[in-house]
PDB file of C-alpha atoms in Angstrom:
ATOM      1  CA  LYS M 265      -7.208 -18.304   6.972  1.00 70.00           C
ATOM      2  CA  ALA M 266      -9.340 -15.199   6.894  1.00 80.00           C
ATOM      3  CA  GLY M 267      -7.864 -11.989   5.586  1.00 92.00           C
ATOM      4  CA  VAL M 268      -7.039  -8.950   7.016  1.00 96.00           C
ATOM      5  CA  THR M 269     -10.549  -7.182   8.220  1.00 96.00           C
ATOM      6  CA  GLN M 270     -11.322  -3.564   9.163  1.00 97.00           C
ATOM      7  CA  THR M 271     -14.458  -2.119  10.995  1.00 97.00           C
ATOM      8  CA  PRO M 272     -16.325  -0.116  10.190  1.00 97.00           C
ATOM      9  CA  ARG M 273     -16.056  -0.190   6.248  1.00 96.00           C
ATOM     10  CA  TYR M 274     -17.458   3.424   5.777  1.00 97.00           C
ATOM     11  CA  LEU M 275     -17.854   6.226   8.216  1.00 96.00           C
ATOM     12  CA  ILE M 276     -19.199   9.781   8.235  1.00 98.00           C
ATOM     13  CA  LYS M 277     -18.231  12.324  10.614  1.00 98.00           C
ATOM     14  CA  THR M 278     -18.463  15.956  11.458  1.00 98.00           C
ATOM     15  CA  ARG M 279     -15.382  18.420  11.792  1.00 98.00           C
ATOM     16  CA  GLY M 280     -14.015  18.497  15.156  1.00 98.00           C
ATOM     17  CA  GLN M 281     -15.206  15.025  15.966  1.00 98.00           C
ATOM     18  CA  GLN M 282     -12.822  11.922  16.821  1.00 98.00           C
ATOM     19  CA  VAL M 283     -12.898   8.703  15.375  1.00 98.00           C
ATOM     20  CA  THR M 284     -11.496   5.203  16.016  1.00 98.00           C
ATOM     21  CA  LEU M 285     -10.778   2.607  13.453  1.00 98.00           C
ATOM     22  CA  SER M 286      -9.985  -0.628  13.973  1.00 98.00           C
ATOM     23  CA  CYS M 287      -7.746  -3.762  12.227  1.00 98.00           C
ATOM     24  CA  SER M 288      -7.530  -7.461  13.012  1.00 98.00           C
ATOM     25  CA  PRO M 289      -4.769  -9.121  11.098  1.00 97.00           C
ATOM     26  CA  ILE M 290      -4.617 -12.171   9.652  1.00 96.00           C
ATOM     27  CA  SER M 291      -3.889 -15.088  12.097  1.00 95.00           C
ATOM     28  CA  GLY M 292      -0.608 -15.345  13.564  1.00 93.00           C
ATOM     29  CA  HIS M 293       0.722 -11.944  12.356  1.00 94.00           C
ATOM     30  CA  ARG M 294       2.276  -9.580  14.650  1.00 93.00           C
ATOM     31  CA  SER M 295       2.910  -6.579  12.482  1.00 93.00           C
ATOM     32  CA  VAL M 296       0.542  -4.168  11.436  1.00 95.00           C
ATOM     33  CA  SER M 297       0.832  -1.160   9.520  1.00 95.00           C
ATOM     34  CA  TRP M 298      -1.507   1.692   8.599  1.00 97.00           C
ATOM     35  CA  TYR M 299      -1.765   3.955   5.464  1.00 96.00           C
ATOM     36  CA  GLN M 300      -3.812   6.831   4.294  1.00 97.00           C
ATOM     37  CA  GLN M 301      -4.981   6.909   0.602  1.00 95.00           C
ATOM     38  CA  THR M 302      -6.599  10.283  -0.868  1.00 95.00           C
ATOM     39  CA  PRO M 303      -6.642  11.068  -4.391  1.00 90.00           C
ATOM     40  CA  GLY M 304      -4.197  13.829  -4.261  1.00 89.00           C
ATOM     41  CA  GLN M 305      -1.397  12.822  -2.073  1.00 91.00           C
ATOM     42  CA  GLY M 306      -1.814   9.121  -2.833  1.00 92.00           C
ATOM     43  CA  LEU M 307      -0.796   6.174  -0.568  1.00 94.00           C
ATOM     44  CA  GLN M 308       1.077   7.503   2.939  1.00 95.00           C
ATOM     45  CA  PHE M 309       2.490   5.513   5.591  1.00 94.00           C
ATOM     46  CA  LEU M 310       1.010   6.316   9.067  1.00 96.00           C
ATOM     47  CA  PHE M 311       2.384   4.145  11.579  1.00 93.00           C
ATOM     48  CA  GLU M 312       3.729   0.531  12.133  1.00 93.00           C
ATOM     49  CA  TYR M 313       3.274  -1.526  14.898  1.00 94.00           C
ATOM     50  CA  PHE M 314       5.027  -4.676  16.017  1.00 92.00           C
ATOM     51  CA  SER M 315       4.138  -6.768  19.177  1.00 91.00           C
ATOM     52  CA  GLU M 316       2.311  -4.111  20.581  1.00 94.00           C
ATOM     53  CA  THR M 317       5.411  -1.238  20.104  1.00 93.00           C
ATOM     54  CA  GLN M 318       5.188   1.821  17.744  1.00 92.00           C
ATOM     55  CA  ARG M 319       8.274   0.916  15.483  1.00 90.00           C
ATOM     56  CA  ASN M 320       7.844   3.806  12.755  1.00 89.00           C
ATOM     57  CA  LYS M 321       5.753   6.902  12.150  1.00 91.00           C
ATOM     58  CA  GLY M 322       5.059   8.745   9.143  1.00 92.00           C
ATOM     59  CA  ASN M 323       4.911  12.847   8.775  1.00 92.00           C
ATOM     60  CA  PHE M 324       1.431  13.094  10.297  1.00 96.00           C
ATOM     61  CA  PRO M 325       0.539  15.651  13.289  1.00 96.00           C
ATOM     62  CA  GLY M 326      -0.037  14.205  16.485  1.00 96.00           C
ATOM     63  CA  ARG M 327      -3.858  14.183  16.002  1.00 97.00           C
ATOM     64  CA  PHE M 328      -3.179  10.657  14.386  1.00 98.00           C
ATOM     65  CA  SER M 329      -2.251   8.020  16.916  1.00 97.00           C
ATOM     66  CA  GLY M 330      -2.382   4.009  17.046  1.00 97.00           C
ATOM     67  CA  ARG M 331      -1.857   1.186  18.930  1.00 97.00           C
ATOM     68  CA  GLN M 332      -1.938  -2.373  18.928  1.00 97.00           C
ATOM     69  CA  PHE M 333      -2.925  -5.091  21.498  1.00 97.00           C
ATOM     70  CA  SER M 334      -1.648  -8.217  22.850  1.00 95.00           C
ATOM     71  CA  ASN M 335      -3.674 -10.205  20.149  1.00 94.00           C
ATOM     72  CA  SER M 336      -2.000  -7.905  17.476  1.00 95.00           C
ATOM     73  CA  ARG M 337      -5.596  -6.440  16.833  1.00 97.00           C
ATOM     74  CA  SER M 338      -4.602  -2.752  16.207  1.00 98.00           C
ATOM     75  CA  GLU M 339      -6.936   0.573  16.146  1.00 98.00           C
ATOM     76  CA  MET M 340      -5.999   4.052  15.095  1.00 98.00           C
ATOM     77  CA  ASN M 341      -7.412   7.086  16.234  1.00 98.00           C
ATOM     78  CA  VAL M 342      -8.031  10.807  14.798  1.00 98.00           C
ATOM     79  CA  SER M 343      -8.962  13.537  16.978  1.00 96.00           C
ATOM     80  CA  THR M 344     -10.201  16.851  16.081  1.00 97.00           C
ATOM     81  CA  LEU M 345     -11.179  15.604  12.550  1.00 98.00           C
ATOM     82  CA  GLU M 346     -10.547  18.069   9.666  1.00 97.00           C
ATOM     83  CA  LEU M 347     -12.133  18.189   6.034  1.00 97.00           C
ATOM     84  CA  GLY M 348      -8.706  16.908   4.763  1.00 96.00           C
ATOM     85  CA  ASP M 349      -8.756  13.367   6.823  1.00 98.00           C
ATOM     86  CA  SER M 350     -11.525  12.110   3.922  1.00 98.00           C
ATOM     87  CA  ALA M 351      -9.495   9.345   2.726  1.00 97.00           C
ATOM     88  CA  LEU M 352      -9.418   5.468   2.649  1.00 96.00           C
ATOM     89  CA  TYR M 353      -7.446   4.180   5.643  1.00 97.00           C
ATOM     90  CA  LEU M 354      -5.860   0.917   4.672  1.00 96.00           C
ATOM     91  CA  CYS M 355      -4.573  -1.408   7.226  1.00 96.00           C
ATOM     92  CA  ALA M 356      -1.656  -4.285   6.276  1.00 95.00           C
ATOM     93  CA  SER M 357      -0.421  -7.147   8.293  1.00 95.00           C
ATOM     94  CA  SER M 358       2.565  -9.563   8.176  1.00 92.00           C
ATOM     95  CA  GLU M 359       4.070 -12.296   9.944  1.00 90.00           C
ATOM     96  CA  GLY M 360       7.517 -10.414  10.732  1.00 83.00           C
ATOM     97  CA  GLN M 361       9.392  -7.012   9.923  1.00 78.00           C
ATOM     98  CA  GLY M 362      10.987  -6.228   6.798  1.00 73.00           C
ATOM     99  CA  ALA M 363      10.665  -6.561   3.110  1.00 69.00           C
ATOM    100  CA  ALA M 364      10.778 -10.356   3.301  1.00 74.00           C
ATOM    101  CA  TYR M 365       7.465 -10.543   4.934  1.00 82.00           C
ATOM    102  CA  GLU M 366       4.522 -10.171   2.511  1.00 85.00           C
ATOM    103  CA  GLN M 367       2.161  -7.473   3.667  1.00 89.00           C
ATOM    104  CA  TYR M 368      -1.289  -8.163   3.288  1.00 92.00           C
ATOM    105  CA  PHE M 369      -3.887  -5.558   2.855  1.00 94.00           C
ATOM    106  CA  GLY M 370      -7.408  -5.122   4.172  1.00 95.00           C
ATOM    107  CA  PRO M 371     -10.474  -3.595   2.214  1.00 94.00           C
ATOM    108  CA  GLY M 372      -9.885  -0.340   3.906  1.00 95.00           C
ATOM    109  CA  THR M 373     -12.320   2.059   6.154  1.00 97.00           C
ATOM    110  CA  ARG M 374     -13.659   4.850   3.580  1.00 96.00           C
ATOM    111  CA  LEU M 375     -13.925   8.160   6.085  1.00 98.00           C
ATOM    112  CA  THR M 376     -15.991  11.090   5.047  1.00 98.00           C
ATOM    113  CA  VAL M 377     -15.317  14.345   7.028  1.00 98.00           C
ATOM    114  CA  THR M 378     -18.388  16.943   6.363  1.00 97.00           C
TER     115      THR M 378
ATOM    116  CA  GLY B 156      14.032  11.048   1.243  1.00 81.00           C
ATOM    117  CA  ASP B 157      12.969   7.985  -0.698  1.00 87.00           C
ATOM    118  CA  SER B 158      10.789   8.603  -3.618  1.00 92.00           C
ATOM    119  CA  VAL B 159       9.050   6.609  -6.268  1.00 96.00           C
ATOM    120  CA  THR B 160       7.807   7.875  -9.420  1.00 96.00           C
ATOM    121  CA  GLN B 161       5.454   6.367 -12.201  1.00 95.00           C
ATOM    122  CA  MET B 162       3.646   7.131 -15.033  1.00 87.00           C
ATOM    123  CA  GLU B 163       0.230   8.296 -14.016  1.00 82.00           C
ATOM    124  CA  GLY B 164      -1.831   7.472 -16.843  1.00 84.00           C
ATOM    125  CA  PRO B 165      -4.573   6.677 -17.046  1.00 95.00           C
ATOM    126  CA  VAL B 166      -3.745   3.874 -19.547  1.00 96.00           C
ATOM    127  CA  THR B 167      -6.244   2.185 -22.090  1.00 97.00           C
ATOM    128  CA  LEU B 168      -5.699  -0.673 -23.849  1.00 97.00           C
ATOM    129  CA  SER B 169      -7.414  -3.287 -25.873  1.00 97.00           C
ATOM    130  CA  GLU B 170      -7.441  -6.704 -24.942  1.00 97.00           C
ATOM    131  CA  GLU B 171      -4.315  -8.886 -25.793  1.00 97.00           C
ATOM    132  CA  ALA B 172      -2.039  -5.673 -26.042  1.00 98.00           C
ATOM    133  CA  PHE B 173       1.225  -5.105 -24.704  1.00 98.00           C
ATOM    134  CA  LEU B 174       1.256  -3.214 -21.268  1.00 97.00           C
ATOM    135  CA  THR B 175       4.350  -1.441 -19.746  1.00 97.00           C
ATOM    136  CA  ILE B 176       4.102   0.734 -16.645  1.00 97.00           C
ATOM    137  CA  ASN B 177       7.168   2.984 -15.968  1.00 97.00           C
ATOM    138  CA  CYS B 178       8.505   3.377 -12.286  1.00 98.00           C
ATOM    139  CA  THR B 179      11.461   4.888 -11.261  1.00 97.00           C
ATOM    140  CA  TYR B 180      12.824   5.247  -7.626  1.00 96.00           C
ATOM    141  CA  THR B 181      15.140   7.231  -5.561  1.00 94.00           C
ATOM    142  CA  ALA B 182      16.420   5.681  -2.307  1.00 90.00           C
ATOM    143  CA  THR B 183      19.602   5.905  -0.299  1.00 83.00           C
ATOM    144  CA  GLY B 184      20.269   2.361   0.313  1.00 79.00           C
ATOM    145  CA  TYR B 185      19.425  -0.944  -1.579  1.00 84.00           C
ATOM    146  CA  PRO B 186      15.346  -1.137  -1.463  1.00 90.00           C
ATOM    147  CA  SER B 187      13.360  -3.789  -2.138  1.00 91.00           C
ATOM    148  CA  LEU B 188      10.582  -3.139  -4.874  1.00 94.00           C
ATOM    149  CA  PHE B 189       7.601  -4.262  -5.627  1.00 95.00           C
ATOM    150  CA  TRP B 190       4.153  -3.518  -7.494  1.00 97.00           C
ATOM    151  CA  TYR B 191       0.821  -3.862  -6.022  1.00 97.00           C
ATOM    152  CA  VAL B 192      -2.586  -4.142  -7.543  1.00 97.00           C
ATOM    153  CA  GLN B 193      -5.786  -2.256  -6.468  1.00 95.00           C
ATOM    154  CA  TYR B 194      -9.260  -3.604  -7.850  1.00 93.00           C
ATOM    155  CA  PRO B 195     -12.236  -1.339  -7.476  1.00 87.00           C
ATOM    156  CA  GLY B 196     -13.653  -1.542  -3.893  1.00 83.00           C
ATOM    157  CA  GLU B 197     -10.601  -3.474  -2.708  1.00 86.00           C
ATOM    158  CA  GLY B 198      -7.422  -2.842  -0.846  1.00 88.00           C
ATOM    159  CA  LEU B 199      -4.197  -3.829  -2.428  1.00 93.00           C
ATOM    160  CA  GLN B 200      -2.769  -6.818  -3.211  1.00 94.00           C
ATOM    161  CA  LEU B 201       0.774  -7.907  -3.735  1.00 93.00           C
ATOM    162  CA  LEU B 202       1.662  -8.446  -7.535  1.00 97.00           C
ATOM    163  CA  LEU B 203       5.125  -9.146  -7.377  1.00 96.00           C
ATOM    164  CA  LYS B 204       8.340  -8.288  -5.682  1.00 94.00           C
ATOM    165  CA  ALA B 205      12.279  -8.067  -6.295  1.00 94.00           C
ATOM    166  CA  THR B 206      14.854  -7.588  -3.493  1.00 90.00           C
ATOM    167  CA  LYS B 207      18.190  -7.047  -5.034  1.00 90.00           C
ATOM    168  CA  ALA B 208      19.690  -5.672  -8.499  1.00 92.00           C
ATOM    169  CA  ASP B 209      18.885  -8.057 -11.753  1.00 95.00           C
ATOM    170  CA  ASP B 210      16.131  -9.796  -9.810  1.00 95.00           C
ATOM    171  CA  LYS B 211      12.826 -10.215 -11.727  1.00 97.00           C
ATOM    172  CA  GLY B 212       9.625 -10.760  -9.981  1.00 96.00           C
ATOM    173  CA  SER B 213       6.853 -12.554 -12.040  1.00 97.00           C
ATOM    174  CA  ASN B 214       3.556 -13.313 -11.261  1.00 97.00           C
ATOM    175  CA  LYS B 215       0.210 -13.776 -13.427  1.00 96.00           C
ATOM    176  CA  GLY B 216       1.951 -13.018 -16.655  1.00 97.00           C
ATOM    177  CA  PHE B 217       3.712  -9.624 -15.056  1.00 98.00           C
ATOM    178  CA  GLU B 218       6.945  -9.185 -14.803  1.00 98.00           C
ATOM    179  CA  ALA B 219       9.218  -6.547 -13.696  1.00 98.00           C
ATOM    180  CA  THR B 220      13.017  -6.421 -13.311  1.00 98.00           C
ATOM    181  CA  TYR B 221      15.258  -4.504 -10.776  1.00 97.00           C
ATOM    182  CA  ARG B 222      17.677  -2.181 -12.558  1.00 96.00           C
ATOM    183  CA  LYS B 223      19.783  -0.761 -10.225  1.00 93.00           C
ATOM    184  CA  GLU B 224      21.784   1.227 -12.771  1.00 94.00           C
ATOM    185  CA  THR B 225      18.761   2.903 -14.278  1.00 95.00           C
ATOM    186  CA  THR B 226      16.667   2.684 -10.571  1.00 96.00           C
ATOM    187  CA  SER B 227      13.512   1.291 -12.487  1.00 97.00           C
ATOM    188  CA  PHE B 228      10.976  -1.490 -11.958  1.00 98.00           C
ATOM    189  CA  HIS B 229       9.099  -1.178 -15.029  1.00 98.00           C
ATOM    190  CA  LEU B 230       6.038  -3.329 -14.939  1.00 98.00           C
ATOM    191  CA  GLU B 231       5.420  -5.543 -18.304  1.00 98.00           C
ATOM    192  CA  LYS B 232       2.478  -7.806 -19.299  1.00 98.00           C
ATOM    193  CA  GLY B 233       2.782  -9.480 -23.203  1.00 97.00           C
ATOM    194  CA  SER B 234      -1.076  -9.685 -23.561  1.00 96.00           C
ATOM    195  CA  VAL B 235      -3.825  -7.949 -21.185  1.00 98.00           C
ATOM    196  CA  GLN B 236      -6.817  -9.253 -20.356  1.00 97.00           C
ATOM    197  CA  VAL B 237     -10.401  -7.168 -19.085  1.00 96.00           C
ATOM    198  CA  SER B 238      -9.792  -8.606 -15.864  1.00 96.00           C
ATOM    199  CA  ASP B 239      -6.409  -6.848 -15.493  1.00 97.00           C
ATOM    200  CA  SER B 240      -8.477  -3.455 -15.329  1.00 97.00           C
ATOM    201  CA  ALA B 241      -7.281  -1.908 -12.194  1.00 97.00           C
ATOM    202  CA  VAL B 242      -4.894   0.503 -10.293  1.00 96.00           C
ATOM    203  CA  TYR B 243      -1.187  -0.523 -10.213  1.00 97.00           C
ATOM    204  CA  PHE B 244       1.052   0.627  -7.743  1.00 97.00           C
ATOM    205  CA  CYS B 245       4.852   0.848  -7.546  1.00 97.00           C
ATOM    206  CA  ALA B 246       6.572   0.890  -4.191  1.00 95.00           C
ATOM    207  CA  LEU B 247       9.610   0.418  -2.119  1.00 93.00           C
ATOM    208  CA  ASN B 248      11.206  -0.654   1.087  1.00 89.00           C
ATOM    209  CA  ASP B 249      14.205   0.845   1.970  1.00 74.00           C
ATOM    210  CA  GLN B 250      14.427   0.604   5.917  1.00 69.00           C
ATOM    211  CA  GLY B 251      15.549  -3.247   6.554  1.00 62.00           C
ATOM    212  CA  GLY B 252      13.548  -4.246   9.428  1.00 64.00           C
ATOM    213  CA  SER B 253      10.510  -1.780   8.872  1.00 71.00           C
ATOM    214  CA  GLU B 254       7.452  -2.404   7.003  1.00 75.00           C
ATOM    215  CA  LYS B 255       7.128   0.969   5.890  1.00 86.00           C
ATOM    216  CA  LEU B 256       6.332   1.252   1.970  1.00 91.00           C
ATOM    217  CA  VAL B 257       6.805   4.207  -0.261  1.00 92.00           C
ATOM    218  CA  PHE B 258       4.288   4.305  -3.094  1.00 95.00           C
ATOM    219  CA  GLY B 259       3.878   5.949  -6.123  1.00 95.00           C
ATOM    220  CA  LYS B 260       0.984   7.763  -7.417  1.00 94.00           C
ATOM    221  CA  GLY B 261      -0.427   4.663  -9.108  1.00 95.00           C
ATOM    222  CA  THR B 262      -1.726   4.081 -12.868  1.00 96.00           C
ATOM    223  CA  LYS B 263      -5.175   3.230 -13.756  1.00 96.00           C
ATOM    224  CA  LEU B 264      -5.388   0.561 -16.314  1.00 97.00           C
ATOM    225  CA  THR B 265      -8.287   0.271 -18.513  1.00 97.00           C
ATOM    226  CA  VAL B 266      -8.490  -2.951 -20.909  1.00 97.00           C
ATOM    227  CA  ASN B 267     -11.261  -2.699 -23.257  1.00 97.00           C
ATOM    228  CA  PRO B 268     -12.663  -6.157 -24.929  1.00 95.00           C
TER     229      PRO B 268
END
């Protein structure tokens, strides 16, 4: 089975722009979660989707949004980019919800905001 | 809220040395505990997990025991290899039906030949 894929892998944007990141989960996985990884804050939970519904959201401003499609693919969007949004954005998928299901992480999208 | 504290390192060891990376947690319920590893340029991989007190997770020579009395989940390996060089993250999931993981800051391990 193919692993979790994230596109693009690298992205450079300017302050004030918006960006959309994509995540394709492992085939058959219905749960997708997103994390932001920065040197200062470490790994922080953004959101979690299951069957196209957002089930949980982390403590991020409303500029961060996401969605999940019927094929379980997910996108996250960041509007009005700030320098502090520069980070590695990781997506993880699992078959179901909860700690009983292993989460598989993608390689991440490296976003640089200038 | 829930939190995870782990020694931040960096940790530098010689090949075949013994490894311990400390991890303690704070949680309101009975969390599941995890160790993830991140190799350069890659995402995270689950290394091992434990879902209840006194459970021992193990994989690839790494072990960690869920200690409820000390709220700890220390990672150990008896003999590290150069290929173990990576960043290690301790994490917990305390929300039953949720996928949300709370991570420690990560510990960078470098193993020299």
